[in-house]
Short mmCIF file of C-alpha atoms in Angstrom, two decimals:
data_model
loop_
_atom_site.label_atom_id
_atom_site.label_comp_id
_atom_site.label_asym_id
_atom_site.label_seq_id
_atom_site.Cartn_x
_atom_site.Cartn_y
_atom_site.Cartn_z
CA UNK P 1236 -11.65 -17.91 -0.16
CA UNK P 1237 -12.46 -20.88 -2.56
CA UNK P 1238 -11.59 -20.67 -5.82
CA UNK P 1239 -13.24 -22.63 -8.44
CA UNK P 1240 -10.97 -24.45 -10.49
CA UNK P 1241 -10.78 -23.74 -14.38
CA UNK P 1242 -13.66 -24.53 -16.27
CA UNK P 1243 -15.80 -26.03 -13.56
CA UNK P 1244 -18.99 -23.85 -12.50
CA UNK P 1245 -22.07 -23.05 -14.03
CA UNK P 1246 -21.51 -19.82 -15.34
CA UNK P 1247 -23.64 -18.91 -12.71
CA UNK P 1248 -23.77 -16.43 -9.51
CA UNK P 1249 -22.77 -19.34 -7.11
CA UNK P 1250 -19.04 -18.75 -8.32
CA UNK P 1251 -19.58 -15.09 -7.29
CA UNK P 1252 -17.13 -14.72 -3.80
CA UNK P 1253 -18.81 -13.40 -0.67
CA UNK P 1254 -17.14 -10.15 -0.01
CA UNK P 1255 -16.43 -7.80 2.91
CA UNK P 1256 -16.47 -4.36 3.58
CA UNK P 1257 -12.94 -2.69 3.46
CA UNK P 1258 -12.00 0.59 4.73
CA UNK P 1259 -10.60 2.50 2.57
CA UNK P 1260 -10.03 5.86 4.47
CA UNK P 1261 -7.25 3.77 6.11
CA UNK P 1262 -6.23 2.49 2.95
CA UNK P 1263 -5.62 5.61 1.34
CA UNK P 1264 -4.35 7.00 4.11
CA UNK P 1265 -1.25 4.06 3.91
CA UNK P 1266 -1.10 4.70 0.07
CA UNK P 1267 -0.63 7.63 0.42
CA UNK P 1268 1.62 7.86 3.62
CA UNK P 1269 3.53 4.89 4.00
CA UNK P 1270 5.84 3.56 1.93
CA UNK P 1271 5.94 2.08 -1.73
CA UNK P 1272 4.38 -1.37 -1.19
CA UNK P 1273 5.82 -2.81 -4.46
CA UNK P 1274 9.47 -1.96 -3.40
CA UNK P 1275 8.84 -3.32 0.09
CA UNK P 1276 7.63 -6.86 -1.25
CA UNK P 1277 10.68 -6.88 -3.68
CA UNK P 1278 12.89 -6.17 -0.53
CA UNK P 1279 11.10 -8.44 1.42
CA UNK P 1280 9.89 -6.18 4.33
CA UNK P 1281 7.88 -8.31 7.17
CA UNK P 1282 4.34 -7.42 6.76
CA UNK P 1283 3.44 -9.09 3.29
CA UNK P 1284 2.25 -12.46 3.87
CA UNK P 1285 -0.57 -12.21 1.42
CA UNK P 1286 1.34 -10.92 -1.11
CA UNK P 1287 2.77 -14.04 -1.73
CA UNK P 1288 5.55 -13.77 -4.85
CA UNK P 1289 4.42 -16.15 -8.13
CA UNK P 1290 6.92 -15.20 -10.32
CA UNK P 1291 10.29 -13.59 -10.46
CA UNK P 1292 13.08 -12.90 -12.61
CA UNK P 1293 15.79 -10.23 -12.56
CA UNK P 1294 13.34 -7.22 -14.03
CA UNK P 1295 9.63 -8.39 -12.74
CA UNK P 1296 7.66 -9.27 -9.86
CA UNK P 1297 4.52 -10.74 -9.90
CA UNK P 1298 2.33 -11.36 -6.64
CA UNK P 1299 -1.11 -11.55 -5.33
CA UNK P 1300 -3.00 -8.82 -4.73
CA UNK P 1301 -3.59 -8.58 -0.46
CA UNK P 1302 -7.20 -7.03 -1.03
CA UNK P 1303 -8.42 -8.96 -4.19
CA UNK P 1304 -12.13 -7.93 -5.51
CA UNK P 1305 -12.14 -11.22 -7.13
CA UNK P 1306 -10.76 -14.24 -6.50
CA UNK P 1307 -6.71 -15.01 -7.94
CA UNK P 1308 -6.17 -11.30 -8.78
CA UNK P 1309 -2.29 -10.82 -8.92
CA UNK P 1310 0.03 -7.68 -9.68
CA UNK P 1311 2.48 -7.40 -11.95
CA UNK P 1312 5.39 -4.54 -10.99
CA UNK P 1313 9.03 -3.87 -12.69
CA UNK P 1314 11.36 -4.96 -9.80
CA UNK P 1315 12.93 -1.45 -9.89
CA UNK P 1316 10.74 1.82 -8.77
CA UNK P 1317 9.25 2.98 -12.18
CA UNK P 1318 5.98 5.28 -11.83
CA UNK P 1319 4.71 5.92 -15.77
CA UNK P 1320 3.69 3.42 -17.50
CA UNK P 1321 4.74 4.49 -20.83
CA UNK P 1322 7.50 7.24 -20.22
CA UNK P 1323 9.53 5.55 -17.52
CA UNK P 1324 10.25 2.37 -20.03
CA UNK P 1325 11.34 2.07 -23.31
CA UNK P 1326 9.82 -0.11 -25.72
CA UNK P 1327 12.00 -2.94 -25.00
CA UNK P 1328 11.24 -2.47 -21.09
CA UNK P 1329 8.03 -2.05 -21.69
CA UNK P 1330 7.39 -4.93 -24.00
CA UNK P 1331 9.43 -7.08 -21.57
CA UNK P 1332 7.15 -6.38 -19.07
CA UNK P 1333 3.87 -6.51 -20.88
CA UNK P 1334 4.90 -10.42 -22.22
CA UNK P 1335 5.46 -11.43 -18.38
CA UNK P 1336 2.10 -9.42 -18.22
CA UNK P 1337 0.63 -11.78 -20.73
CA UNK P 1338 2.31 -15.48 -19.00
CA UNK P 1339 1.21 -14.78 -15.51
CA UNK P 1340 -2.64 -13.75 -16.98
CA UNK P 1341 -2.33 -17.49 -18.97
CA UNK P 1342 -1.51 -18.65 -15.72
CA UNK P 1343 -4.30 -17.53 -13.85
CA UNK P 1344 -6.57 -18.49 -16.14
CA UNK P 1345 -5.57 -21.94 -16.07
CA UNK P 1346 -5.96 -21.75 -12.45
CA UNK P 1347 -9.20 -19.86 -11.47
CA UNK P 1348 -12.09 -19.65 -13.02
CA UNK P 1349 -13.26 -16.41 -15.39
CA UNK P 1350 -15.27 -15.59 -17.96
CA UNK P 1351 -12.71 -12.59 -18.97
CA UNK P 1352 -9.82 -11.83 -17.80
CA UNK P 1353 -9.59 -7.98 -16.85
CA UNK P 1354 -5.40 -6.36 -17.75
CA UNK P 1355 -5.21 -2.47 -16.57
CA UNK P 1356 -2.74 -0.49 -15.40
CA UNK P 1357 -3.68 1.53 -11.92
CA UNK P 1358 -1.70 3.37 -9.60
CA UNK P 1359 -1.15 7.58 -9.06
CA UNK P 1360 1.62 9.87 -8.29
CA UNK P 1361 -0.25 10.57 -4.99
CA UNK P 1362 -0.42 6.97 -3.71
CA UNK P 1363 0.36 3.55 -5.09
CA UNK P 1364 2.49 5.05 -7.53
CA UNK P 1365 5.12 2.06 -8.36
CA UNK P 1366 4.31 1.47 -12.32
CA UNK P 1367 2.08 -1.78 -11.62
CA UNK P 1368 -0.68 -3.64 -13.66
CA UNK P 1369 -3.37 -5.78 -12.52
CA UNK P 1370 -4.50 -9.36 -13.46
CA UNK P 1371 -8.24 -9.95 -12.78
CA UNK P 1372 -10.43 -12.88 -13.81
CA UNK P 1373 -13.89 -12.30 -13.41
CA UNK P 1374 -15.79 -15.06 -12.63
CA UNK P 1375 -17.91 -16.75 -14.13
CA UNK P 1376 -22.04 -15.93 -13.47
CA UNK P 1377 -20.95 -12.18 -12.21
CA UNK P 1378 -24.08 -10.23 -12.94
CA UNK P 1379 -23.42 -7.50 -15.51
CA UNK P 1380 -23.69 -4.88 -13.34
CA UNK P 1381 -20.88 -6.13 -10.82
CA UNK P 1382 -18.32 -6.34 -13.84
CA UNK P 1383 -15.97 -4.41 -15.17
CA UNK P 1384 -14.77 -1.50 -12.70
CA UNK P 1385 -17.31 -2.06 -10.35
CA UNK P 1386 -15.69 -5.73 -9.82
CA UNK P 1387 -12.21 -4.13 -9.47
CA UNK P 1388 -13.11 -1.42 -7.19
CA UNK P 1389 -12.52 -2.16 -3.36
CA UNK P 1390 -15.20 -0.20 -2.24
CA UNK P 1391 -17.43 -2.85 -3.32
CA UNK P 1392 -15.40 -4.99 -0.83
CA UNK P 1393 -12.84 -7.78 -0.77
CA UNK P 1394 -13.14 -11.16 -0.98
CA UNK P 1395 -11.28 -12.45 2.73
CA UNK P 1396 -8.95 -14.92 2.77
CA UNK P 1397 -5.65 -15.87 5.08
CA UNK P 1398 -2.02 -16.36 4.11
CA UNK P 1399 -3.00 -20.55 4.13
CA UNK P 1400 -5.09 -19.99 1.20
CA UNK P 1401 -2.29 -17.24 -0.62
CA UNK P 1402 0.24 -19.71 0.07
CA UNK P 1403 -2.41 -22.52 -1.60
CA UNK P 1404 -3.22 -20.00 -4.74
CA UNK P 1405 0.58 -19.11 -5.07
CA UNK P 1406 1.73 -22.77 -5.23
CA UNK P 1407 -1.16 -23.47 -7.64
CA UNK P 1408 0.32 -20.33 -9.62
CA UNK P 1409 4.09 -20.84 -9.85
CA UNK P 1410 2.85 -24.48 -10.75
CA UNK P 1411 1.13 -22.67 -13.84
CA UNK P 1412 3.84 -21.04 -15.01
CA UNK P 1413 6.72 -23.60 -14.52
CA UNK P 1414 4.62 -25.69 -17.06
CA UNK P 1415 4.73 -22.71 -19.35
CA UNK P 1416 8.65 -22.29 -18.76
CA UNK P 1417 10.11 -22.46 -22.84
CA UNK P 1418 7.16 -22.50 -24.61
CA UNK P 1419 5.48 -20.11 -26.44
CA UNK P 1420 4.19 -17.94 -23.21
CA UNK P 1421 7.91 -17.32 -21.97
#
């Protein structure tokens, strides 16, 4: 995976990542079967190389997605096992979380390239269901009709990469947001 750096491109489909099929019969399968993959990165099970952790404090995790649709997508979970995104938080816990939602997007985006940055909320009590929300930059030159949930959605395919280039993006990340550390994205 290459990413274009910040504000270099075109704008045109030549930033656009090759992608690969993914399966997600098996995926589903381990959402729905295995166990919560949010509280096994906070834990630090073996198994989540490409979910490399950019940020960290005593409530929040933020890391990179292992099957990003576009390129520097990265997840954004309460460290504890919440499920609704509204109910399970009060309005500080929630706010907390939606501010450390807001650094690690201004982080991206000074790292990879996008013409909009996509913030949503995904998950379901039947699989994935640790509270979670999802940073995606689109980038720039994605034809219309490849953006929005279409460029989210896995069954469009994933953009491969190996744990070299997570650890690269990651670095390049917490990089980002130590420069933010006190000012007015803390």
């Amino acid at each position: 995976m290459s990413l274009p750096p910040n504000g270099s491109g075109r704008g045109d489909e030549a930033s656009v990542p090759r992608k690969e099929s993914f399966d997600l019969a098996e995926y589903v399968r381990r959402a729905r079967s295995g166990p919560c993959f949010v509280c096994a990165i906070v834990s630090g099970a073996p198994g989540y190389d490409l979910e490399q952790i950019v940020f960290e404090d005593e409530h929040h995790v933020a890391f990179l997605d292992r099957y990003p649709t576009v390129p520097g997508k990265v997840l954004v979970a309460p460290r504890v096992h919440v499920e609704h995104v509204v109910r399970d938080l009060d309005e500080e816990g929630y706010l907390r979380l939606m501010r450390i939602v807001r650094r690690v997007a201004v982080a991206v985006e000074a790292v990879v390239a996008s013409e909009r940055t996509y913030v949503l909320s995904l998950g379901s009590q039947q699989g994935n269901a640790h509270l979670h929300w999802h940073i995606a930059p689109l980038p720039p030159g994605t034809p219309y009709e490849r953006q929005q949930y279409h460029a989210l959605m896995t069954e469009n395919g994933v953009i491969p990469w190996s744990r070299d280039q997570a650890v690269d993006l990651a670095g390049c990340l917490r990089a980002a947001l130590a420069g933010m550390a006190g000012t007015d994205g803390s």
